[in-house]
Coordinates of C-alpha atoms in Angstrom, one line a residue:
M232 CA -14.7 -18.0 -0.3
D233 CA -11.0 -17.6 0.6
L234 CA -11.0 -17.5 4.4
Q235 CA -7.4 -16.3 4.5
A236 CA -8.1 -13.3 2.2
E237 CA -7.7 -10.0 4.0
W238 CA -10.0 -7.0 4.3
L239 CA -9.0 -3.4 5.1
E240 CA -10.7 -0.3 6.5
T241 CA -8.7 2.9 6.8
D242 CA -9.3 6.1 8.7
G243 CA -7.6 8.7 6.5
H244 CA -5.0 9.5 9.1
G245 CA -2.7 6.5 8.8
G246 CA -4.8 4.3 11.1
Y247 CA -6.8 1.3 10.0
A248 CA -8.7 -1.9 10.9
S249 CA -7.9 -5.1 9.2
G250 CA -8.2 -8.8 9.4
T251 CA -9.0 -12.0 7.5
V252 CA -12.3 -13.3 6.2
S253 CA -12.1 -16.1 8.8
G254 CA -11.8 -13.7 11.6
E255 CA -8.5 -15.2 12.7
R256 CA -5.7 -12.7 13.2
T257 CA -2.8 -14.1 11.2
R258 CA -0.6 -11.0 11.3
R259 CA 0.6 -8.7 14.2
Y260 CA -1.0 -5.9 12.1
H261 CA -4.5 -7.3 12.2
A262 CA -6.5 -5.1 14.6
L263 CA -9.8 -3.3 15.1
L264 CA -8.4 -0.1 16.5
L265 CA -4.9 0.8 15.1
T266 CA -4.3 4.5 15.3
A267 CA -1.6 6.9 14.1
T268 CA -0.5 9.2 17.0
T269 CA 1.4 11.5 14.6
P270 CA -0.5 11.0 11.4
P271 CA 0.3 9.1 9.4
T272 CA 3.1 7.7 11.6
G273 CA 3.4 6.7 15.2
R274 CA 1.0 3.8 14.7
V275 CA -0.1 1.9 17.8
V276 CA -2.4 -1.1 18.3
L277 CA -5.0 -0.5 21.0
V278 CA -7.8 -3.1 20.3
N279 CA -6.4 -6.2 18.6
G280 CA -9.7 -8.1 18.2
I281 CA -12.7 -9.6 20.0
E282 CA -14.0 -12.8 21.3
A283 CA -17.7 -12.9 20.3
W284 CA -20.3 -15.6 20.7
L285 CA -24.1 -16.2 20.8
E286 CA -25.9 -18.0 23.6
G287 CA -29.0 -19.9 22.7
P288 CA -31.0 -22.9 23.6
H289 CA -28.3 -25.3 22.3
G290 CA -25.4 -23.6 24.0
R291 CA -22.6 -21.3 22.9
I292 CA -22.2 -20.5 19.2
P293 CA -18.8 -18.8 18.4
L294 CA -18.6 -15.9 15.9
S295 CA -14.8 -15.3 16.4
T296 CA -11.8 -17.4 15.5
Q297 CA -8.5 -17.6 17.4
R298 CA -5.3 -19.6 17.0
Y299 CA -3.0 -20.4 19.9
L300 CA 0.3 -22.2 20.5
P301 CA 1.4 -24.8 19.5
D302 CA -1.2 -24.7 16.6
I303 CA -4.6 -24.9 18.1
R304 CA -7.7 -23.1 16.7
H305 CA -10.3 -22.2 19.3
P306 CA -13.0 -21.2 18.9
E307 CA -13.6 -21.8 15.2
G308 CA -16.3 -19.3 14.4
D309 CA -15.3 -19.4 10.8
R310 CA -17.0 -22.8 10.5
G311 CA -20.3 -20.9 10.8
I312 CA -19.6 -18.4 8.0
V313 CA -22.1 -18.8 5.2
S314 CA -21.0 -15.8 3.1
F315 CA -18.8 -12.8 3.2
S316 CA -18.7 -9.5 1.2
A317 CA -16.1 -6.8 1.3
T318 CA -18.3 -4.2 -0.2
P319 CA -19.5 -1.6 0.8
W320 CA -17.7 -2.7 3.9
P321 CA -16.8 -6.1 5.4
R322 CA -20.0 -8.1 6.2
W323 CA -20.3 -11.7 7.4
Q324 CA -23.4 -13.9 7.3
F325 CA -23.4 -16.7 9.9
A326 CA -25.3 -20.0 9.9
S327 CA -26.7 -18.8 13.2
R328 CA -28.7 -16.3 11.1
V329 CA -26.8 -13.3 12.5
T330 CA -24.7 -10.8 10.4
Q331 CA -21.6 -9.0 11.5
E332 CA -20.3 -5.8 9.9
I333 CA -17.1 -3.7 10.5
L334 CA -16.3 -0.4 9.0
A335 CA -14.0 2.6 9.8
G336 CA -14.8 6.3 9.1
R337 CA -12.5 8.3 6.9
Q338 CA -12.2 11.2 9.4
G339 CA -11.0 9.2 12.4
E340 CA -14.4 8.7 13.8
G341 CA -13.5 5.2 14.9
T342 CA -14.3 1.6 14.0
V343 CA -18.0 0.5 14.1
L344 CA -19.0 -3.1 14.7
R345 CA -22.7 -4.1 14.2
W346 CA -24.5 -7.4 14.7
C347 CA -28.0 -8.0 13.4
R348 CA -30.4 -10.9 13.4
T349 CA -31.7 -12.0 10.0
D350 CA -34.4 -14.3 11.3
A351 CA -36.7 -14.3 14.3
A352 CA -35.4 -17.7 15.3
A353 CA -31.8 -16.6 15.7
P354 CA -30.3 -16.5 19.2
T355 CA -30.9 -13.2 21.0
R356 CA -28.0 -13.0 23.4
L357 CA -24.6 -11.8 22.1
L358 CA -21.5 -11.5 24.3
V359 CA -18.3 -9.7 23.2
R360 CA -14.9 -9.5 24.9
P361 CA -12.6 -6.9 23.5
L362 CA -8.9 -8.0 23.4
L363 CA -6.5 -5.1 24.2
S364 CA -2.8 -4.4 24.0
G365 CA -1.2 -1.0 23.6
R366 CA 1.9 -1.4 21.5
D367 CA 3.8 -0.2 18.5
Y368 CA 2.2 -1.8 15.5
H369 CA 5.5 -3.6 14.5
A370 CA 5.9 -5.1 18.0
L371 CA 4.1 -7.8 20.0
H372 CA 2.6 -7.6 23.4
R373 CA 3.2 -10.0 26.4
H374 CA 1.8 -10.4 29.8
N375 CA 3.0 -7.8 32.3
D376 CA 2.1 -6.2 35.6
V377 CA 2.0 -2.6 34.3
F378 CA -1.1 -3.0 32.1
D379 CA -3.8 -0.9 33.7
A380 CA -7.2 -2.6 33.3
T381 CA -9.2 0.0 35.3
A382 CA -12.5 0.8 33.6
R383 CA -14.5 4.0 33.5
V384 CA -18.1 3.1 32.9
A385 CA -20.9 5.3 31.7
G386 CA -24.0 3.1 30.9
G387 CA -23.0 0.9 27.9
N388 CA -19.9 3.0 27.3
V389 CA -16.6 2.2 28.8
G390 CA -13.0 3.5 28.7
W391 CA -9.6 2.2 29.5
R392 CA -6.0 3.6 29.4
P393 CA -3.7 0.5 29.6
Y394 CA -0.5 2.6 29.4
R395 CA 0.0 6.2 30.3
D396 CA 2.1 7.1 27.3
L397 CA -0.6 5.9 24.8
P398 CA -4.0 7.2 23.9
G399 CA -7.0 6.1 25.9
I400 CA -9.6 3.7 24.4
A401 CA -13.3 4.5 24.3
L402 CA -15.8 1.8 23.6
L403 CA -19.3 3.0 23.0
S404 CA -22.0 0.4 22.9
N405 CA -25.8 -0.1 23.3
G406 CA -25.1 -3.1 25.5
Q407 CA -24.2 -3.7 29.2
Y408 CA -20.6 -3.8 30.4
E409 CA -19.4 -6.2 33.1
H410 CA -15.8 -5.7 34.4
D411 CA -13.9 -9.0 34.5
P412 CA -10.2 -8.6 33.5
Q413 CA -8.6 -11.7 32.1
W414 CA -5.3 -12.4 30.2
F415 CA -5.4 -14.5 27.0
Y416 CA -2.1 -16.1 26.4
N417 CA -0.1 -17.3 23.4
F418 CA -2.1 -16.1 20.4
L419 CA -0.2 -17.5 17.3
Y420 CA 0.0 -15.5 14.1
H421 CA 0.9 -18.0 11.4
T422 CA 1.7 -15.5 8.6
E423 CA 4.3 -14.0 10.9
A424 CA 5.7 -17.5 11.6
A425 CA 5.9 -18.2 7.9
R426 CA 7.9 -15.0 7.5
G427 CA 10.4 -16.1 10.1
L428 CA 9.3 -13.5 12.6
D429 CA 8.2 -13.4 16.2
C430 CA 4.6 -14.6 16.2
V431 CA 3.2 -15.0 19.7
E432 CA 1.2 -12.5 21.7
D433 CA -0.7 -12.1 25.0
L434 CA -3.7 -9.8 25.2
L435 CA -5.9 -8.6 28.0
S436 CA -9.7 -8.6 28.0
P437 CA -10.8 -6.1 30.7
G438 CA -14.5 -7.2 30.6
M439 CA -17.5 -8.3 28.6
I440 CA -20.3 -6.5 26.9
S441 CA -23.7 -8.3 26.6
F442 CA -26.4 -7.4 24.0
D443 CA -30.0 -8.4 23.6
L444 CA -30.6 -8.8 19.9
S445 CA -34.3 -9.2 20.3
H446 CA -34.7 -5.5 21.1
A447 CA -32.1 -3.9 18.7
D448 CA -29.1 -4.5 16.6
A449 CA -25.9 -4.7 18.7
V450 CA -23.6 -1.8 18.1
M451 CA -20.0 -1.0 19.3
V452 CA -17.8 1.9 18.3
L453 CA -14.1 1.8 19.1
R454 CA -12.1 5.0 19.1
T455 CA -9.3 6.8 20.9
G456 CA -9.8 9.4 23.7
E457 CA -11.5 9.8 27.0
D458 CA -15.0 11.0 26.0
L459 CA -17.7 8.5 26.9
S460 CA -20.7 10.9 26.5
A461 CA -21.7 10.1 23.0
P462 CA -24.5 7.5 22.4
A463 CA -23.3 4.5 20.4
N464 CA -26.5 4.2 18.3
A465 CA -26.3 7.8 17.1
V466 CA -22.6 7.7 16.4
A467 CA -22.9 4.4 14.5
A468 CA -25.9 5.5 12.5
A469 CA -24.3 8.7 11.4
L470 CA -21.1 7.0 10.4
L471 CA -22.9 4.1 8.6
A472 CA -25.1 6.6 6.6
A473 CA -22.1 8.8 5.7
E474 CA -20.0 5.9 4.5
H475 CA -22.9 4.3 2.6
D476 CA -23.3 7.6 0.6
R477 CA -19.6 7.9 0.0
R478 CA -19.0 4.3 -1.0
S479 CA -22.0 4.1 -3.3
A480 CA -20.9 7.1 -5.3
V481 CA -17.9 5.7 -7.2
P482 CA -16.7 2.4 -8.8
T483 CA -15.3 -0.1 -6.3
V484 CA -11.7 0.1 -7.6
W485 CA -11.8 3.9 -7.3
L486 CA -13.1 3.6 -3.8
A487 CA -10.1 1.4 -2.9
A488 CA -7.9 4.3 -4.0
D489 CA -9.3 6.3 -1.1
A490 CA -7.7 3.9 1.4
Y491 CA -4.2 5.3 0.6
L492 CA -5.0 9.0 1.0
T493 CA -3.9 10.3 4.3
A494 CA -3.3 13.5 6.2
R495 CA 0.2 14.7 6.7
D496 CA 1.4 18.0 8.3
G497 CA -1.8 19.9 7.4
G498 CA -1.7 18.5 3.8
L499 CA -2.1 15.2 2.1
S500 CA 0.0 12.2 1.2
L501 CA -0.4 8.6 0.2
I502 CA 0.3 5.5 2.2
A503 CA 2.6 3.2 0.2
G504 CA 1.0 0.0 1.4
Y505 CA -0.8 -1.7 4.2
P506 CA -0.3 -3.1 6.7
W507 CA 3.3 -1.9 7.4
F508 CA 4.3 0.9 5.1
T509 CA 3.7 4.6 5.8
D510 CA 4.1 7.3 3.1
W511 CA 7.2 7.0 0.9
G512 CA 8.2 9.6 -1.6
R513 CA 8.8 7.3 -4.6
D514 CA 5.7 5.3 -4.0
T515 CA 3.6 8.4 -3.5
F516 CA 4.5 10.0 -6.8
I517 CA 4.1 6.8 -8.8
A518 CA 0.9 5.8 -7.2
M519 CA -0.8 9.2 -7.3
R520 CA -0.9 9.1 -11.1
G521 CA -3.5 6.3 -11.0
L522 CA -5.0 6.7 -7.5
M523 CA -5.6 10.4 -7.8
L524 CA -5.3 11.6 -11.4
G525 CA -6.8 8.4 -12.8
T526 CA -9.9 8.9 -10.7
G527 CA -10.3 12.6 -11.2
R528 CA -9.1 13.7 -7.8
L529 CA -7.1 16.7 -9.1
A530 CA -7.5 18.7 -6.0
E531 CA -6.2 15.9 -3.8
A532 CA -3.3 15.4 -6.2
K533 CA -2.4 19.0 -6.0
Q534 CA -2.4 18.9 -2.2
I535 CA -0.2 15.9 -2.2
L536 CA 2.4 17.5 -4.4
L537 CA 2.3 20.8 -2.4
T538 CA 2.8 18.8 0.8
W539 CA 6.0 17.3 -0.6
A540 CA 7.2 20.3 -2.5
G541 CA 8.4 22.0 0.7
L542 CA 10.6 19.1 1.6
V543 CA 13.2 19.5 -1.2
N544 CA 16.7 19.5 0.4
Q545 CA 19.9 19.6 -1.6
G546 CA 17.9 18.8 -4.7
M547 CA 16.3 15.7 -3.1
L548 CA 13.0 14.7 -1.7
P549 CA 12.8 12.2 1.1
N550 CA 12.0 8.6 0.4
R551 CA 10.4 8.0 3.7
F552 CA 9.6 9.3 7.1
P553 CA 10.6 7.0 10.0
D554 CA 7.9 6.1 12.4
A555 CA 9.8 7.4 15.4
G556 CA 9.4 11.0 14.1
T557 CA 13.1 11.4 13.4
A558 CA 14.5 13.2 10.4
P559 CA 13.2 12.1 7.0
E560 CA 15.5 9.8 4.9
Y561 CA 16.9 11.3 1.7
N562 CA 18.1 8.1 0.2
A563 CA 16.5 7.8 -3.3
V564 CA 17.8 9.0 -6.6
D565 CA 14.5 8.5 -8.4
A566 CA 11.9 9.8 -5.9
S567 CA 12.6 13.5 -6.8
L568 CA 12.4 12.8 -10.5
W569 CA 9.1 11.0 -10.1
F570 CA 7.9 14.1 -8.4
I571 CA 8.5 16.1 -11.6
I572 CA 6.7 13.4 -13.6
A573 CA 3.7 13.5 -11.3
M574 CA 3.7 17.3 -11.4
H575 CA 3.7 17.2 -15.2
D576 CA 0.8 14.7 -15.3
L577 CA -1.2 16.8 -12.8
L578 CA -0.8 20.0 -14.9
D579 CA -1.6 18.1 -18.0
S580 CA -4.7 16.5 -16.5
A581 CA -5.8 19.8 -15.1
A582 CA -5.4 21.6 -18.4
A583 CA -7.4 18.8 -20.1
A584 CA -10.2 19.2 -17.6
G585 CA -10.1 23.0 -17.9
E586 CA -9.0 23.3 -14.3
E587 CA -5.7 25.1 -14.4
P588 CA -4.1 25.4 -10.9
A589 CA -3.7 28.8 -9.5
S590 CA -0.5 30.6 -10.5
A591 CA 0.8 30.4 -6.9
T592 CA 0.4 26.7 -7.0
Q593 CA 2.1 26.3 -10.3
A594 CA 5.0 28.6 -9.1
C595 CA 5.4 26.5 -6.0
L596 CA 5.5 23.2 -7.9
I597 CA 7.8 24.5 -10.6
G598 CA 10.1 26.0 -8.0
A599 CA 10.4 22.6 -6.3
A600 CA 11.2 21.0 -9.7
E601 CA 13.8 23.6 -10.4
A602 CA 15.4 23.0 -7.0
I603 CA 15.6 19.3 -7.8
L604 CA 17.2 19.8 -11.2
D605 CA 19.6 22.4 -9.8
G606 CA 20.6 20.1 -7.0
Y607 CA 21.2 17.2 -9.4
A608 CA 23.1 19.3 -11.9
R609 CA 25.4 20.6 -9.1
G610 CA 25.7 17.3 -7.4
T611 CA 24.3 16.1 -4.2
R612 CA 24.2 13.2 -1.7
Y613 CA 25.5 9.7 -2.4
G614 CA 27.4 10.6 -5.5
I615 CA 24.3 11.8 -7.4
G616 CA 25.2 14.3 -10.2
V617 CA 25.5 14.9 -13.9
D618 CA 28.4 13.2 -15.6
Q619 CA 30.3 14.5 -18.6
D620 CA 28.1 12.6 -21.0
G621 CA 25.0 14.4 -19.6
L622 CA 23.7 11.3 -17.9
L623 CA 22.9 11.1 -14.2
R624 CA 25.3 9.0 -12.1
A625 CA 24.4 7.9 -8.6
G626 CA 25.4 5.6 -5.8
E627 CA 28.1 4.7 -3.4
P628 CA 28.9 1.5 -1.5
G629 CA 26.4 0.6 1.2
Q630 CA 23.5 2.6 -0.2
Q631 CA 20.4 1.5 -2.2
L632 CA 19.1 4.4 -4.2
T633 CA 16.8 3.0 -6.9
W634 CA 13.4 1.3 -6.4
M635 CA 15.3 -2.0 -6.3
D636 CA 16.2 -1.2 -2.7
A637 CA 16.3 -4.5 -0.8
R638 CA 18.8 -4.5 2.1
F639 CA 19.6 -6.9 4.8
G640 CA 21.9 -5.5 7.4
D641 CA 24.9 -4.2 5.6
W642 CA 24.1 -6.3 2.5
V643 CA 22.6 -4.2 -0.4
V644 CA 21.1 -6.9 -2.6
T645 CA 20.9 -4.8 -5.8
P646 CA 23.2 -1.8 -5.4
R647 CA 23.0 -0.7 -9.1
I648 CA 25.7 2.0 -8.6
G649 CA 26.4 3.9 -11.8
K650 CA 23.8 4.9 -14.3
P651 CA 20.7 2.8 -14.1
V652 CA 18.5 2.7 -17.2
E653 CA 15.2 3.8 -15.6
V654 CA 17.0 6.7 -13.7
E655 CA 18.2 8.0 -17.1
A656 CA 14.7 7.7 -18.5
L657 CA 13.4 9.7 -15.6
W658 CA 16.2 12.2 -15.8
I659 CA 15.7 12.9 -19.5
N660 CA 11.9 13.1 -19.1
A661 CA 12.4 15.6 -16.2
L662 CA 14.7 17.7 -18.3
R663 CA 12.2 17.6 -21.2
I664 CA 9.4 18.7 -18.9
A665 CA 11.5 21.5 -17.4
G666 CA 12.6 22.7 -20.8
A667 CA 9.0 23.8 -21.5
W668 CA 9.4 26.6 -18.9
S669 CA 13.2 27.1 -18.9
P670 CA 15.3 26.8 -22.0
R671 CA 18.4 26.2 -19.8
W672 CA 17.4 22.5 -19.5
Q673 CA 17.0 21.9 -23.2
E674 CA 20.6 21.6 -24.1
M675 CA 21.2 19.2 -21.2
E676 CA 18.3 17.1 -22.3
A677 CA 19.7 16.8 -25.8
R678 CA 23.1 15.8 -24.6
A679 CA 21.7 13.2 -22.2
R680 CA 19.3 11.8 -24.9
T681 CA 22.2 11.4 -27.4
S682 CA 24.3 9.6 -24.8
F683 CA 21.5 7.3 -23.8
A684 CA 21.0 6.3 -27.5
A685 CA 24.7 5.6 -27.8
R686 CA 25.3 3.8 -24.5
F687 CA 22.3 1.7 -23.5
P688 CA 21.3 -0.4 -26.5
D689 CA 22.5 -4.0 -26.0
P690 CA 23.1 -5.7 -29.4
A691 CA 23.3 -9.1 -27.8
T692 CA 19.6 -9.0 -26.6
G693 CA 18.0 -6.2 -28.7
G694 CA 17.1 -4.6 -25.3
L695 CA 18.8 -2.1 -23.1
V696 CA 21.6 -2.5 -20.6
D697 CA 20.4 -2.2 -17.0
V698 CA 23.3 -0.1 -15.7
V699 CA 26.2 1.5 -17.5
D700 CA 29.4 2.7 -15.8
V701 CA 28.8 0.2 -13.0
D702 CA 30.5 1.3 -9.7
H703 CA 31.4 4.5 -11.6
V704 CA 33.9 2.5 -13.8
P705 CA 33.6 3.9 -17.4
G706 CA 32.4 1.3 -19.8
H707 CA 31.6 -1.4 -17.3
C708 CA 28.0 -2.5 -17.8
D709 CA 25.5 -4.7 -16.1
R710 CA 23.6 -6.5 -18.8
S711 CA 21.3 -8.4 -16.4
L712 CA 17.9 -8.7 -18.1
R713 CA 15.6 -6.6 -15.8
P714 CA 12.3 -4.8 -16.4
N715 CA 13.7 -1.3 -15.7
Q716 CA 14.3 -0.8 -19.4
I717 CA 10.5 -0.7 -20.1
L718 CA 10.4 2.8 -18.7
A719 CA 12.4 3.9 -21.8
V720 CA 9.3 3.0 -23.9
G721 CA 6.3 3.2 -21.5
G722 CA 5.3 4.6 -18.2
L723 CA 6.7 8.1 -18.7
P724 CA 5.4 11.0 -20.8
F725 CA 8.2 11.0 -23.4
P726 CA 9.6 7.7 -24.7
L727 CA 13.3 7.5 -25.3
L728 CA 12.9 4.8 -28.0
T729 CA 10.5 4.5 -30.9
G730 CA 10.1 2.3 -33.9
T731 CA 12.0 -1.0 -34.2
A732 CA 14.2 -0.3 -31.2
A733 CA 11.2 0.2 -28.9
R734 CA 9.5 -2.9 -30.3
R735 CA 12.6 -5.0 -29.6
V736 CA 12.6 -3.9 -25.9
V737 CA 8.9 -4.6 -25.5
D738 CA 9.1 -8.0 -27.2
L739 CA 12.1 -9.0 -25.1
V740 CA 10.5 -8.0 -21.8
E741 CA 7.3 -9.8 -22.8
A742 CA 9.1 -13.0 -23.7
R743 CA 11.4 -13.2 -20.7
L744 CA 9.8 -11.2 -17.8
L745 CA 6.0 -11.1 -18.2
T746 CA 3.8 -13.0 -15.7
P747 CA 0.0 -12.6 -15.2
L748 CA 0.7 -10.5 -12.1
G749 CA 3.6 -8.3 -13.2
L750 CA 7.0 -8.2 -14.6
R751 CA 9.8 -10.4 -13.2
T752 CA 12.6 -8.4 -11.8
L753 CA 15.3 -10.7 -13.3
S754 CA 15.4 -13.1 -16.2
P755 CA 15.0 -16.8 -15.3
D756 CA 18.3 -17.7 -16.9
H757 CA 20.3 -15.5 -14.5
P758 CA 22.3 -17.3 -11.8
A759 CA 20.8 -15.1 -9.0
Y760 CA 17.2 -15.7 -10.2
A761 CA 14.8 -16.5 -7.3
P762 CA 11.5 -18.2 -8.5
R763 CA 9.8 -17.8 -5.1
Y764 CA 9.4 -15.1 -2.6
Q765 CA 9.4 -17.0 0.7
G766 CA 11.4 -17.9 3.8
D767 CA 12.8 -15.7 6.5
L768 CA 13.6 -12.0 6.1
R769 CA 17.0 -12.6 4.6
A770 CA 15.6 -15.0 2.1
R771 CA 12.8 -12.7 1.1
D772 CA 15.1 -9.7 0.8
A773 CA 17.4 -11.8 -1.4
A774 CA 14.4 -12.6 -3.7
Y775 CA 12.8 -9.2 -3.6
H776 CA 14.2 -7.9 -6.9
Q777 CA 15.9 -11.0 -8.1
G778 CA 13.0 -12.6 -10.0
T779 CA 10.0 -11.7 -7.9
A780 CA 7.2 -10.2 -10.1
W781 CA 5.9 -6.7 -9.4
P782 CA 2.3 -5.7 -10.5
W783 CA 3.1 -1.9 -10.6
L784 CA 5.4 -2.6 -13.6
M785 CA 2.4 -3.7 -15.6
G786 CA 1.4 -0.1 -16.1
P787 CA 4.6 0.9 -17.9
F788 CA 4.6 -2.4 -19.8
V789 CA 1.0 -2.1 -21.1
E790 CA 1.6 1.5 -22.1
A791 CA 4.8 0.5 -24.0
W792 CA 3.0 -2.6 -25.5
L793 CA 0.2 -0.3 -26.9
R794 CA 2.6 2.3 -28.1
V795 CA 4.6 0.0 -30.3
R796 CA 1.3 -1.4 -31.7
G797 CA -0.2 1.9 -32.6
D798 CA -2.7 1.9 -29.7
T799 CA -5.4 0.4 -32.0
P800 CA -8.8 -0.8 -30.8
E801 CA -7.7 -4.4 -31.6
A802 CA -4.5 -3.9 -29.5
R803 CA -6.5 -2.6 -26.6
Q804 CA -8.9 -5.5 -26.7
E805 CA -6.0 -8.0 -26.7
A806 CA -4.4 -6.2 -23.8
R807 CA -7.7 -6.3 -21.8
T808 CA -7.8 -10.1 -22.2
R809 CA -4.1 -10.8 -21.7
F810 CA -2.9 -8.2 -19.2
L811 CA -5.8 -6.6 -17.4
A812 CA -8.0 -9.6 -16.8
P813 CA -5.6 -11.4 -14.5
L814 CA -5.0 -8.2 -12.5
R815 CA -8.8 -7.7 -12.1
A816 CA -9.2 -11.3 -11.0
H817 CA -6.5 -10.7 -8.4
L818 CA -8.8 -8.1 -6.8
D819 CA -10.8 -10.9 -5.3
T820 CA -7.9 -12.6 -3.6
A821 CA -5.2 -11.6 -1.1
G822 CA -6.1 -8.0 -0.2
L823 CA -9.7 -7.8 -1.2
G824 CA -10.4 -5.1 -3.7
H825 CA -6.7 -4.2 -3.9
V826 CA -3.5 -5.4 -5.6
S827 CA -0.6 -7.0 -3.8
E828 CA 2.9 -5.6 -3.7
L829 CA 4.4 -8.6 -5.5
A830 CA 4.1 -12.2 -6.6
D831 CA 6.2 -15.3 -7.1
A832 CA 8.0 -15.3 -10.4
E833 CA 6.8 -18.8 -11.2
A834 CA 3.3 -20.3 -11.5
P835 CA 0.9 -20.2 -9.7
H836 CA 2.4 -16.8 -9.0
A837 CA 1.4 -16.6 -5.3
P838 CA 1.0 -13.0 -4.2
G839 CA 3.2 -11.7 -1.4
G840 CA 4.5 -8.7 0.4
C841 CA 1.9 -6.1 1.3
P842 CA -1.6 -7.3 0.3
F843 CA -2.6 -3.7 -0.2
Q844 CA -0.1 -1.8 -2.3
A845 CA -0.7 1.8 -3.5
W846 CA 1.3 1.8 -6.7
S847 CA 0.1 -1.6 -7.7
L848 CA -3.6 -0.5 -7.5
G849 CA -2.7 2.9 -9.1
E850 CA -1.2 1.2 -12.1
V851 CA -4.2 -1.0 -12.6
I852 CA -6.3 2.1 -12.6
R853 CA -4.0 3.6 -15.2
I854 CA -4.2 0.5 -17.3
E855 CA -8.0 0.7 -17.1
R856 CA -7.9 4.2 -18.5
M857 CA -5.5 3.3 -21.3
L858 CA -7.7 0.4 -22.4
T859 CA -11.1 2.0 -21.9
P860 CA -10.9 5.6 -23.3
E861 CA -14.6 6.1 -22.7
T862 CA -14.0 6.1 -18.9
R863 CA -12.2 9.4 -19.3
A864 CA -15.6 11.0 -19.6
L865 CA -16.3 10.0 -16.0
L866 CA -13.2 11.7 -14.6
R867 CA -14.0 15.0 -13.1
P868 CA -12.4 16.9 -10.2
R869 CA -14.3 15.5 -7.2
S870 CA -13.6 18.2 -4.6
G871 CA -12.1 21.6 -4.2
D872 CA -10.4 23.7 -6.9
A873 CA -7.6 21.9 -8.7

C-alpha cells in the first residue's frame, strides 16, 4: 500500500476532491471541497481537509494525518490504516475497526464522507473538525483578521461564508455541531516544497462535529451554497446509491475516463489533467479519442466538438481558457488540426456503430474544419501559413506553438519554429480528411505529401528530421532525435510512411526513445538531454521536453509498431506484454486508476507532473482497443443520440 499515492473524485463541473492514501495533504490542491465558480474554471478551495479522531476507553485514536513546519507529522492517523481501496470510491479500513469513505457526485451534489463501525467493540464517539480556507486553488491561505467564522446552525447542519466574494459552505451532518473557532498554523505541503514552490498554509476550523457511531453511521456532506434544509442522511444515501449504480456499470479504466468530462458554456469539454489543468484544446482533442470514442461515448464526443466548433477564430481554436475568465489563448498550431482528426474519428466511429450524426451536426463540424483550413491556407497568427512547398510553416520568436510548449519567463525551451514534423503529419491528414467532402483540398494534400517525402527523411539515422526550415531559414534542419516523427507512422488516420521507411522510423524510436511509461522526448546522446524531471520550476521546465518520457506518446507508438508488423495476433500479444502491461501496472501507483502526465527518462522512471492526465489515460484506452479487438463489441453509445 503506497501511502503517498493519490485519489481523485470529480464533480463534472471542474471541481474535485483529492488527497493521498495516508490522508496527509501533500499539495495545495488536496482538498475535500474544491469548486469551479465558472465551470470548469474559477476554481476555489473552500474545505481543505479535516481533523478526525475517535474517543474510546484508551484515549484518542487519530484518523487524520497532518504535517507542520519544520517537518513534524501530527497526528499520524495513517499508522492505523489497515487497508485502502480506490474503487468504487476511496475507502479506508482502520485498525480501530472503523471505515472511512469519501466520494463526490458527478452533478455537483457535493462531497460525502461516511464513517462506519465494522465491529461492535469499536469506539463509538467520533469527532471531526473541518479545516477551511477560501482561496484560489493555485494560492495558499494565511492567518488574517478578515476571515468570517460566523456559523449558521440548523440541527446537525451548519453553514459558513468565510469571504464575501466566495461561495458559502454548507456542511450537512447527522451529528452535533459545537462552535469553537481555532486557527491551525503552518501546514507543510512537502510535494510543493520538492517543486520549489511556496508550501506553508494556515487554516481555520470554525467548530467541531461529534457523532455517536453506536446509533448510526456518521455522515457529512460538503457542498457550496446557503441551503441547510436538506437532511444529511437522505442526501448521502441518494448520492451513494446513484454513484454505486453508475460506477458498477463499466470497467474501472472506463470509469476513470468520466473524471475528465466537464461542463462548459452549456456544452461539454475535457479537463486536461488534475489537479492544476483546466480544459485545453490540444489535450481535449487528443484525449477524447480514447476517453470518449474508445469507451463508446459518442454523444458526449459530439457535444465536446460542438462546444469547441464555435470558437474558431482566424482559423485557430484556443489552446486554453485562463482561469481569470479573460479571453481564450489562441497559441497552438496543432490544436486546430487535432480538432479535425477528432472530428474524423467521431464520424468514423458513428458510422461503424450505425449512429450517423444529424446533418446539422455534421454541417457544423465540417464548417469549423473548413474555417480552420481556410485560415491556415490564407495565413494567420504567429506566422502560421502554407509555404510554397505546400507544407505548413509556423512560429515566431517568443512563442511556443507545438505540444512541446515549455516556457519559463521569456525563455521558450523548445521553440521549434519552422516546419515541425508532427505538424506536417497533422496538416496532411487534415487535408486528406477534408478532401473527402471538398476536392479543393486534394491538390494541396498531394503537394504537401510530395514535399514531406522529399524533405523529412534523414539518411543519417533512417528516421525523420524533427523540424525543417528552422527559424524559417530554407534548408536549415533540426535533426534532434525526438518522438514527434512517430506520428508520421502511427496515431493518425493516414500514415505518411509505409514499408521499409516506416519500419526504420519505428525501430529507431523503439531503440532510442522507448521507456516502460512512454517515449523520451529527446535522445539520451543529445547535449540537452535531461534524465530526470525534478527540481524547481525552471529546472522542471528545462527537462519537460528534453528527455522526459510522456505516456500519451505510447498510443501513436504502439499503433505504428503494429502497422509495420502487419497487426498480427502474435504482434498484438507481444505488444500487450511489452507495452501495455507496464502502463496497466502504473494504474496502481501515483494517481490511482489513472496515468501520469510524464515520467523520468531513466530507470526507475518515476512518474511526475499531473498524476491524473487525460490524454495519457485516453491513449492507454486506445491501446487496449488496438490490442483487444474483441472489446469493440462492448462499445455502444451510452447516452443520447450521437
